Amino acid sequence: MKAPFKLAHSAALSAVRQWFHRLLPGVTCLLLVLIIQLPARAQEYQRPVTLDFDLLVQELFAQQGGDGDAAASYEDLYENLSQAFQSPLNLNTATPEELGALFLLNPAQIVGLRRHIQRTGGLLSIYELQAVPGFDLPTIYRLVPFVYVPETALQTDRRAFFTRLTDGDNTQLITRYTRTLETKQGYTPPTLYQGQPTQRYLGSADNLYARFRSTRPKDFSFGITAEKDAGEQLLWNPARAQYGPDFLSAHAVLYERGRLKALAIGDYQLQFGQGLLLSAGYAVGKGGETVATVRRPNIGIRPYTSVLEASFLRGAAATVRTVRGLDVTVFGSRKRIDGSGYTPADTLSDGAADQAVDGFSALVLTGFHRTAAELARRQNVTETLAGANATYNTPGSGLTLGVTGLTTHYSAALQRRDLPYNRFAFRGTDNTGLSASYSWTVGN
């Protein structure tokens, strides 16, 4: 009885063994698929769910070195990033100057990105930034809200200009009202001091601000800005160039029209080289990096949208691409500015009457016109400015060369006080400056 049982048992084992060998390849493939699909648990940078825009601006502004008006610099940085957040830059077409103006990338990263695009063609996806030398995940996550990589079919908007202009996604209206609840001394009734009445603000304590802007990157920017500071009056006085609010600003800028790279009419800013002759916008100061925090982006023409009443040009400017890599910019400006210590020519005692000219002792940059004394110096000097710049960018090498010429004329002579710190300061009515600049990023 044992022999038949052994034969049956051997036959069963053989059948099971054959069935297992047939099933083994399929089971192996299934296990491999399951293993591949398991999520990796390596160390990974956790991307924030939402962007804390104010915190980002504060982090960047913390590097500011106190160059000029801190409030002005903060407002300009906030404006730059706010515009880029609402209308992100196309990474495939953004210039090094536009990327540098974000203050999120260092020069080596910008050069690495441009070389990557030149070597491999335009980026296909935002995720391709991980393959660009010098880009780490924290940098990419901080940059992503302000840039984009478009679909190939959507890289060019072929809609009519008026359709693009009236697109609601390109238009914004911002209004702001502020007022201090406590009554400040400047709004109380005047008192006597040494027999003379003290000065008080002539206007209300209301601060009013409004800005309308329609903008599309590398296409156009149109806008108008109005502001009344606290203490200023709302007046309609064309003889003093005041039409309601104390400060009005408007601009119209077109970009990328064939060889015409930019055309600005109205209020605009210029930034060439390292800003010795023409400087505009935010620039970082002290920081851990000795070069990146001093180097300024060569942004050229940009529309003026701030409310600082002395840090802009008013007129026209144009940038033309003459040959590959060479851009030539010409510009002109004429505006009225505030001059303190203004003295008419007939009251000056400098010898011959035919040499007497109107004079003022200093430029006033605050933009406040609240009291009778501040109103007396409002726009009492005319500033006329003209110049040109030529900038050459060598393709792919990170080398930029520039030359700038600028001449300025004041309707009255700037007559600074004879003090040691004014020894080498400009005096007179006319001033001409020339500058040359270069920037070259090599390796890191």
Coordinates of C-alpha atoms in Angstrom, one line a residue:
M1 CA 0.0 0.0 0.0
K2 CA 2.9 2.3 0.5
A3 CA 4.2 2.3 -3.1
P4 CA 1.1 3.7 -4.8
F5 CA 0.9 6.5 -2.1
K6 CA 4.6 7.4 -2.7
L7 CA 4.0 7.6 -6.5
A8 CA 0.9 9.8 -6.0
H9 CA 2.7 12.1 -3.6
S10 CA 5.6 12.5 -6.0
A11 CA 3.3 13.4 -8.9
A12 CA 1.5 16.0 -6.7
L13 CA 4.8 17.7 -5.7
S14 CA 5.9 17.7 -9.4
A15 CA 2.7 19.4 -10.4
V16 CA 3.0 22.1 -7.7
R17 CA 6.6 22.7 -8.6
Q18 CA 5.7 23.2 -12.3
W19 CA 2.8 25.6 -11.4
F20 CA 5.1 27.7 -9.1
H21 CA 7.8 28.0 -11.8
R22 CA 5.1 29.2 -14.3
L23 CA 3.8 31.7 -11.7
L24 CA 7.2 33.0 -10.5
P25 CA 7.9 35.6 -13.3
G26 CA 4.5 37.2 -12.9
V27 CA 4.8 37.5 -9.1
T28 CA 8.3 38.9 -9.4
C29 CA 7.1 41.6 -11.8
L30 CA 4.2 42.5 -9.5
L31 CA 6.5 42.9 -6.5
L32 CA 8.9 45.2 -8.6
V33 CA 6.0 47.4 -9.6
L34 CA 4.8 47.7 -6.0
I35 CA 8.3 48.5 -4.8
I36 CA 8.8 51.2 -7.4
Q37 CA 5.4 52.8 -6.5
L38 CA 6.3 53.1 -2.8
P39 CA 7.0 56.8 -1.9
A40 CA 10.6 57.7 -1.1
R41 CA 11.1 58.8 2.5
A42 CA 14.5 60.5 2.0
Q43 CA 15.1 64.0 3.4
E44 CA 13.0 66.5 1.3
Y45 CA 12.5 70.2 1.5
Q46 CA 8.9 70.9 2.5
R47 CA 7.3 73.5 0.2
P48 CA 5.1 76.0 2.0
V49 CA 1.4 75.6 1.2
T50 CA 1.0 79.4 0.7
L51 CA 3.4 82.2 0.0
D52 CA 3.9 84.7 2.9
F53 CA 4.6 87.6 0.6
D54 CA 5.1 90.2 3.4
L55 CA 7.6 87.9 5.1
L56 CA 9.6 87.3 1.9
V57 CA 9.9 91.1 1.3
Q58 CA 11.0 91.6 4.9
E59 CA 13.7 88.9 4.6
L60 CA 15.0 90.5 1.4
F61 CA 14.8 94.0 2.8
A62 CA 16.8 92.9 5.9
Q63 CA 19.9 93.0 3.7
Q64 CA 19.3 96.7 2.8
G65 CA 22.3 98.8 3.7
G66 CA 20.6 102.1 4.4
D67 CA 21.3 103.5 0.9
G68 CA 19.0 106.5 0.5
D69 CA 15.4 106.5 1.9
A70 CA 14.6 103.2 3.6
A71 CA 10.9 103.6 3.2
A72 CA 11.4 104.4 -0.5
S73 CA 13.5 101.3 -1.0
Y74 CA 11.0 99.1 0.8
E75 CA 8.1 100.4 -1.3
D76 CA 10.1 99.9 -4.5
L77 CA 11.1 96.3 -3.6
Y78 CA 7.5 95.6 -2.7
E79 CA 6.2 97.0 -5.9
N80 CA 8.7 95.0 -8.0
L81 CA 7.8 91.7 -6.4
S82 CA 4.1 92.5 -6.4
Q83 CA 4.2 93.1 -10.1
A84 CA 6.2 89.9 -10.8
F85 CA 3.8 88.0 -8.5
Q86 CA 0.7 89.2 -10.5
S87 CA 2.5 89.0 -13.9
P88 CA 5.2 86.3 -13.6
L89 CA 8.3 86.4 -15.8
N90 CA 8.7 83.9 -18.6
L91 CA 11.9 82.1 -17.7
N92 CA 12.6 81.3 -21.4
T93 CA 12.6 85.0 -22.4
A94 CA 13.4 86.9 -19.2
T95 CA 16.6 88.9 -19.5
P96 CA 19.4 88.7 -16.9
E97 CA 18.4 92.2 -15.8
E98 CA 14.8 91.2 -15.2
L99 CA 15.8 88.2 -13.2
G100 CA 18.4 90.2 -11.2
A101 CA 15.7 92.8 -10.3
L102 CA 13.8 90.1 -8.4
F103 CA 16.7 89.9 -5.9
L104 CA 16.0 86.1 -5.6
L105 CA 18.9 84.8 -7.6
N106 CA 22.6 85.5 -7.4
P107 CA 24.7 86.3 -10.6
A108 CA 26.1 82.8 -10.9
Q109 CA 22.5 81.3 -10.9
I110 CA 21.4 83.7 -13.5
V111 CA 24.3 82.9 -15.8
G112 CA 23.8 79.2 -15.2
L113 CA 20.2 79.5 -16.2
R114 CA 21.0 81.4 -19.4
R115 CA 23.7 78.9 -20.4
H116 CA 21.4 75.9 -19.7
I117 CA 18.7 77.5 -22.0
Q118 CA 21.3 78.2 -24.7
R119 CA 22.7 74.7 -24.5
T120 CA 19.5 72.6 -24.3
G121 CA 16.8 75.0 -25.7
G122 CA 13.9 76.6 -23.8
L123 CA 12.7 75.1 -20.6
L124 CA 9.9 72.5 -21.1
S125 CA 8.7 72.6 -17.5
I126 CA 9.2 74.5 -14.2
Y127 CA 10.6 71.3 -12.8
E128 CA 13.5 71.5 -15.2
L129 CA 15.1 74.1 -12.9
Q130 CA 16.3 71.2 -10.7
A131 CA 18.7 70.4 -13.6
V132 CA 20.2 73.9 -13.7
P133 CA 23.6 74.2 -12.0
G134 CA 23.4 76.2 -8.8
F135 CA 19.7 75.9 -8.2
D136 CA 18.6 74.1 -5.0
L137 CA 15.1 73.4 -3.8
P138 CA 14.7 76.3 -1.4
T139 CA 15.8 78.7 -4.1
I140 CA 13.4 77.1 -6.6
Y141 CA 10.4 77.2 -4.2
R142 CA 11.1 80.9 -3.4
L143 CA 11.4 81.7 -7.1
V144 CA 8.4 79.8 -8.5
P145 CA 5.6 82.3 -7.5
F146 CA 7.3 85.0 -9.6
V147 CA 8.1 83.0 -12.8
Y148 CA 6.6 80.5 -15.2
V149 CA 7.3 78.3 -18.2
P150 CA 4.5 78.5 -20.7
E151 CA 3.1 75.8 -23.0
T152 CA 4.7 75.9 -26.4
A153 CA 1.5 76.9 -28.1
L154 CA 0.9 79.7 -25.6
Q155 CA 4.3 81.5 -25.7
T156 CA 3.0 84.2 -28.0
D157 CA -0.3 86.0 -27.3
R158 CA -1.6 86.7 -30.8
R159 CA -4.7 88.7 -29.7
A160 CA -5.1 92.2 -30.9
F161 CA -3.4 94.9 -28.9
F162 CA -6.6 96.5 -27.7
T163 CA -7.9 93.1 -26.6
R164 CA -4.7 92.5 -24.6
L165 CA -4.9 96.1 -23.2
T166 CA -8.5 95.7 -21.9
D167 CA -8.0 92.2 -20.5
G168 CA -9.1 92.4 -16.8
D169 CA -6.2 90.1 -15.7
N170 CA -3.7 92.8 -16.7
T171 CA -5.5 95.7 -14.9
Q172 CA -5.5 96.7 -11.2
L173 CA -6.9 99.6 -9.2
I174 CA -5.5 100.3 -5.7
T175 CA -6.9 102.9 -3.3
R176 CA -5.7 103.6 0.2
Y177 CA -6.9 105.9 3.0
T178 CA -5.1 106.5 6.2
R179 CA -5.5 108.9 9.1
T180 CA -4.1 109.1 12.6
L181 CA -6.9 109.3 15.1
E182 CA -5.1 111.4 17.7
T183 CA -4.9 115.1 16.8
K184 CA -1.2 116.0 16.1
Q185 CA 0.2 119.3 17.0
G186 CA 0.4 120.4 13.4
Y187 CA -3.4 120.4 13.1
T188 CA -4.0 122.5 16.3
P189 CA -4.6 126.3 16.3
P190 CA -1.3 128.2 15.9
T191 CA 0.3 129.8 18.9
L192 CA 2.9 132.6 19.3
Y193 CA 6.6 131.9 19.5
Q194 CA 8.9 134.8 20.0
G195 CA 6.1 137.1 18.9
Q196 CA 5.5 135.1 15.7
P197 CA 2.7 132.7 15.0
T198 CA 3.8 129.1 14.7
Q199 CA 3.3 127.3 11.4
R200 CA 0.5 124.7 11.1
Y201 CA -0.5 122.3 8.3
L202 CA -2.9 123.9 5.9
G203 CA -4.7 120.7 4.8
S204 CA -6.5 117.8 6.5
A205 CA -4.9 114.9 8.3
D206 CA -6.2 112.5 5.6
N207 CA -3.7 110.6 3.5
L208 CA -5.2 109.6 0.1
Y209 CA -3.6 107.3 -2.5
A210 CA -4.9 105.9 -5.7
R211 CA -3.2 104.0 -8.5
F212 CA -4.6 102.5 -11.7
R213 CA -2.3 100.4 -13.9
S214 CA -2.7 98.0 -16.8
T215 CA 0.5 96.0 -17.5
R216 CA 1.6 92.9 -19.4
P217 CA 5.2 91.7 -19.2
K218 CA 7.3 92.5 -22.3
D219 CA 4.3 94.1 -23.9
F220 CA 3.0 97.3 -22.3
S221 CA 2.5 99.3 -19.1
F222 CA 0.0 102.2 -18.7
G223 CA -0.7 103.8 -15.4
I224 CA -1.6 106.9 -13.4
T225 CA -0.9 107.5 -9.7
A226 CA -2.3 110.2 -7.4
E227 CA -1.4 111.0 -3.7
K228 CA -2.2 113.6 -1.1
D229 CA 0.0 113.4 2.0
A230 CA -1.5 114.1 5.4
G231 CA -1.5 117.9 6.0
E232 CA -1.6 118.8 2.3
Q233 CA -4.4 120.5 0.5
L234 CA -6.6 119.4 -2.4
L235 CA -6.3 122.4 -4.7
W236 CA -7.1 123.1 -8.3
N237 CA -4.4 125.7 -9.2
P238 CA -3.0 125.3 -12.8
A239 CA -0.7 128.3 -12.3
R240 CA 1.2 126.2 -9.7
A241 CA 0.8 123.0 -11.6
Q242 CA -1.6 121.5 -9.0
Y243 CA -4.7 119.6 -10.2
G244 CA -6.4 118.3 -7.1
P245 CA -3.9 116.0 -5.3
D246 CA -0.5 117.4 -4.6
F247 CA 1.3 114.7 -6.6
L248 CA 0.2 113.2 -9.9
S249 CA 2.2 110.7 -12.0
A250 CA 1.4 109.0 -15.3
H251 CA 3.3 106.8 -17.7
A252 CA 2.9 104.8 -21.0
V253 CA 5.6 102.2 -21.9
L254 CA 5.7 99.8 -24.8
Y255 CA 8.1 96.8 -25.0
E256 CA 9.5 94.6 -27.7
R257 CA 8.3 96.2 -31.0
G258 CA 10.9 94.8 -33.4
R259 CA 14.2 96.5 -32.9
L260 CA 12.5 98.9 -30.4
K261 CA 13.0 97.2 -27.1
A262 CA 11.3 99.8 -24.9
L263 CA 9.6 103.2 -25.4
A264 CA 8.6 105.3 -22.4
I265 CA 6.5 108.5 -22.3
G266 CA 5.7 110.3 -19.1
D267 CA 7.3 109.3 -15.8
Y268 CA 10.0 106.7 -15.9
Q269 CA 13.2 105.5 -14.2
L270 CA 16.6 104.5 -15.5
Q271 CA 19.3 102.1 -14.1
F272 CA 22.6 101.6 -15.9
G273 CA 25.8 100.2 -14.7
Q274 CA 26.3 100.5 -10.9
G275 CA 24.1 103.6 -10.6
L276 CA 26.8 106.2 -10.3
L277 CA 25.0 108.5 -12.8
L278 CA 21.6 107.0 -13.0
S279 CA 20.2 104.8 -10.3
A280 CA 16.6 103.6 -9.7
G281 CA 14.8 101.2 -7.6
Y282 CA 15.8 98.9 -4.7
A283 CA 19.4 97.8 -4.2
V284 CA 20.7 95.6 -1.4
G285 CA 23.5 96.9 0.8
K286 CA 25.3 95.0 3.6
G287 CA 25.2 91.2 3.5
G288 CA 27.1 88.0 3.8
E289 CA 28.2 88.1 0.1
T290 CA 30.6 90.9 -0.6
V291 CA 29.9 91.1 -4.4
A292 CA 26.3 90.1 -4.9
T293 CA 25.0 92.6 -2.3
V294 CA 26.8 95.5 -4.0
R295 CA 26.3 94.6 -7.7
R296 CA 23.2 96.3 -9.2
P297 CA 21.2 94.9 -12.1
N298 CA 21.3 96.8 -15.4
I299 CA 17.5 97.2 -15.8
G300 CA 17.5 100.1 -18.3
I301 CA 14.0 101.7 -18.7
R302 CA 11.3 101.0 -16.3
P303 CA 7.9 102.7 -15.6
Y304 CA 7.6 104.8 -12.5
T305 CA 4.7 103.8 -10.2
S306 CA 5.9 105.1 -6.8
V307 CA 4.9 108.3 -5.0
L308 CA 8.4 109.6 -4.2
E309 CA 8.2 113.1 -5.7
A310 CA 11.9 113.5 -6.6
S311 CA 13.2 110.1 -7.8
F312 CA 12.0 109.9 -11.3
L313 CA 12.4 111.4 -14.8
R314 CA 9.6 113.0 -16.7
G315 CA 9.8 113.1 -20.5
A316 CA 10.6 110.3 -23.0
A317 CA 13.1 107.5 -23.4
A318 CA 13.7 104.7 -25.9
T319 CA 16.0 101.7 -26.2
V320 CA 16.8 100.3 -29.7
R321 CA 18.6 97.0 -30.5
T322 CA 21.1 98.1 -33.1
V323 CA 23.1 94.9 -33.6
R324 CA 23.1 91.6 -31.8
G325 CA 23.8 92.2 -28.1
L326 CA 24.2 96.0 -28.5
D327 CA 21.4 98.2 -27.0
V328 CA 21.4 102.0 -27.3
T329 CA 19.2 104.1 -25.1
V330 CA 18.4 107.8 -25.5
F331 CA 16.4 109.8 -23.0
G332 CA 15.3 113.3 -22.0
S333 CA 13.5 114.8 -19.0
R334 CA 12.2 118.1 -17.9
K335 CA 10.4 118.6 -14.6
R336 CA 10.0 121.1 -11.7
I337 CA 11.6 120.2 -8.4
D338 CA 11.8 121.7 -4.9
G339 CA 14.7 123.9 -4.0
S340 CA 15.3 125.3 -0.5
G341 CA 16.9 128.7 0.2
Y342 CA 15.7 130.0 -3.2
T343 CA 16.9 133.6 -3.9
P344 CA 15.9 135.6 -7.0
A345 CA 18.8 137.1 -9.0
D346 CA 18.0 140.8 -8.1
T347 CA 18.6 140.1 -4.4
L348 CA 22.0 138.4 -4.9
S349 CA 25.1 140.4 -4.2
D350 CA 27.9 138.8 -6.2
G351 CA 29.3 141.7 -8.0
A352 CA 28.3 142.5 -11.5
A353 CA 24.5 142.5 -12.2
D354 CA 24.9 140.7 -15.5
Q355 CA 26.4 137.7 -13.6
A356 CA 23.6 137.4 -11.1
V357 CA 21.4 134.4 -11.4
D358 CA 18.7 132.8 -9.4
G359 CA 20.1 130.5 -6.7
F360 CA 19.0 127.8 -4.2
S361 CA 21.0 126.0 -1.5
A362 CA 19.8 122.4 -1.6
L363 CA 17.4 120.0 -3.3
V364 CA 14.4 119.0 -1.2
L365 CA 13.4 115.4 -1.6
T366 CA 10.7 114.9 1.0
G367 CA 7.8 115.8 -1.3
F368 CA 5.8 117.4 1.6
H369 CA 3.9 120.6 0.9
R370 CA 1.9 121.1 4.0
T371 CA 2.8 124.4 5.5
A372 CA 3.2 127.9 3.9
A373 CA 7.0 127.5 4.0
E374 CA 6.9 124.1 2.2
L375 CA 4.4 125.5 -0.4
A376 CA 6.8 128.5 -1.1
R377 CA 9.5 126.1 -2.3
R378 CA 7.2 123.8 -4.2
Q379 CA 8.5 123.2 -7.8
N380 CA 10.4 126.5 -7.8
V381 CA 13.3 125.1 -9.9
T382 CA 13.2 123.5 -13.3
E383 CA 15.5 120.5 -14.0
T384 CA 16.4 119.6 -17.6
L385 CA 18.2 116.4 -18.3
A386 CA 19.4 114.5 -21.4
G387 CA 21.7 111.6 -22.1
A388 CA 22.4 108.3 -23.8
N389 CA 23.7 104.8 -22.9
A390 CA 25.2 102.0 -24.9
T391 CA 25.2 98.5 -23.4
Y392 CA 26.7 95.4 -25.0
N393 CA 25.9 91.9 -23.7
T394 CA 28.2 89.1 -25.0
P395 CA 26.0 86.0 -25.7
G396 CA 26.6 83.2 -23.2
S397 CA 29.7 84.6 -21.5
G398 CA 28.1 86.7 -18.8
L399 CA 30.1 89.8 -19.8
T400 CA 28.3 93.2 -20.0
L401 CA 29.9 96.4 -21.1
G402 CA 28.3 99.8 -20.8
V403 CA 29.0 103.5 -21.4
T404 CA 26.7 106.3 -20.2
G405 CA 26.7 110.1 -20.7
L406 CA 24.4 112.5 -18.9
T407 CA 24.0 116.3 -18.8
T408 CA 21.9 118.3 -16.4
H409 CA 20.8 121.9 -16.3
Y410 CA 19.0 123.8 -13.5
S411 CA 17.1 127.0 -14.1
A412 CA 18.7 128.4 -10.9
A413 CA 22.2 127.9 -9.6
L414 CA 22.8 125.4 -6.9
Q415 CA 24.8 127.4 -4.3
R416 CA 25.8 125.1 -1.5
R417 CA 27.0 126.5 1.8
D418 CA 30.8 126.8 2.2
L419 CA 31.3 123.8 4.6
P420 CA 33.9 121.0 4.6
Y421 CA 31.4 118.3 3.5
N422 CA 30.4 120.4 0.5
R423 CA 33.9 121.0 -0.7
F424 CA 33.7 118.6 -3.7
A425 CA 29.9 118.8 -4.1
F426 CA 28.4 120.1 -7.4
R427 CA 27.7 123.9 -7.7
G428 CA 26.2 125.9 -10.5
T429 CA 23.6 125.4 -13.1
D430 CA 25.1 122.8 -15.5
N431 CA 26.7 119.4 -14.9
T432 CA 27.9 116.7 -17.3
G433 CA 29.0 113.2 -16.3
L434 CA 30.4 110.2 -18.2
S435 CA 30.7 106.7 -16.8
A436 CA 31.8 103.2 -18.0
S437 CA 30.8 100.0 -16.4
Y438 CA 31.4 96.3 -16.8
S439 CA 30.1 93.1 -15.2
W440 CA 31.5 89.6 -15.7
T441 CA 30.4 86.5 -13.9
V442 CA 33.0 83.7 -14.0
G443 CA 32.2 80.3 -12.5
N444 CA 30.9 81.0 -8.9

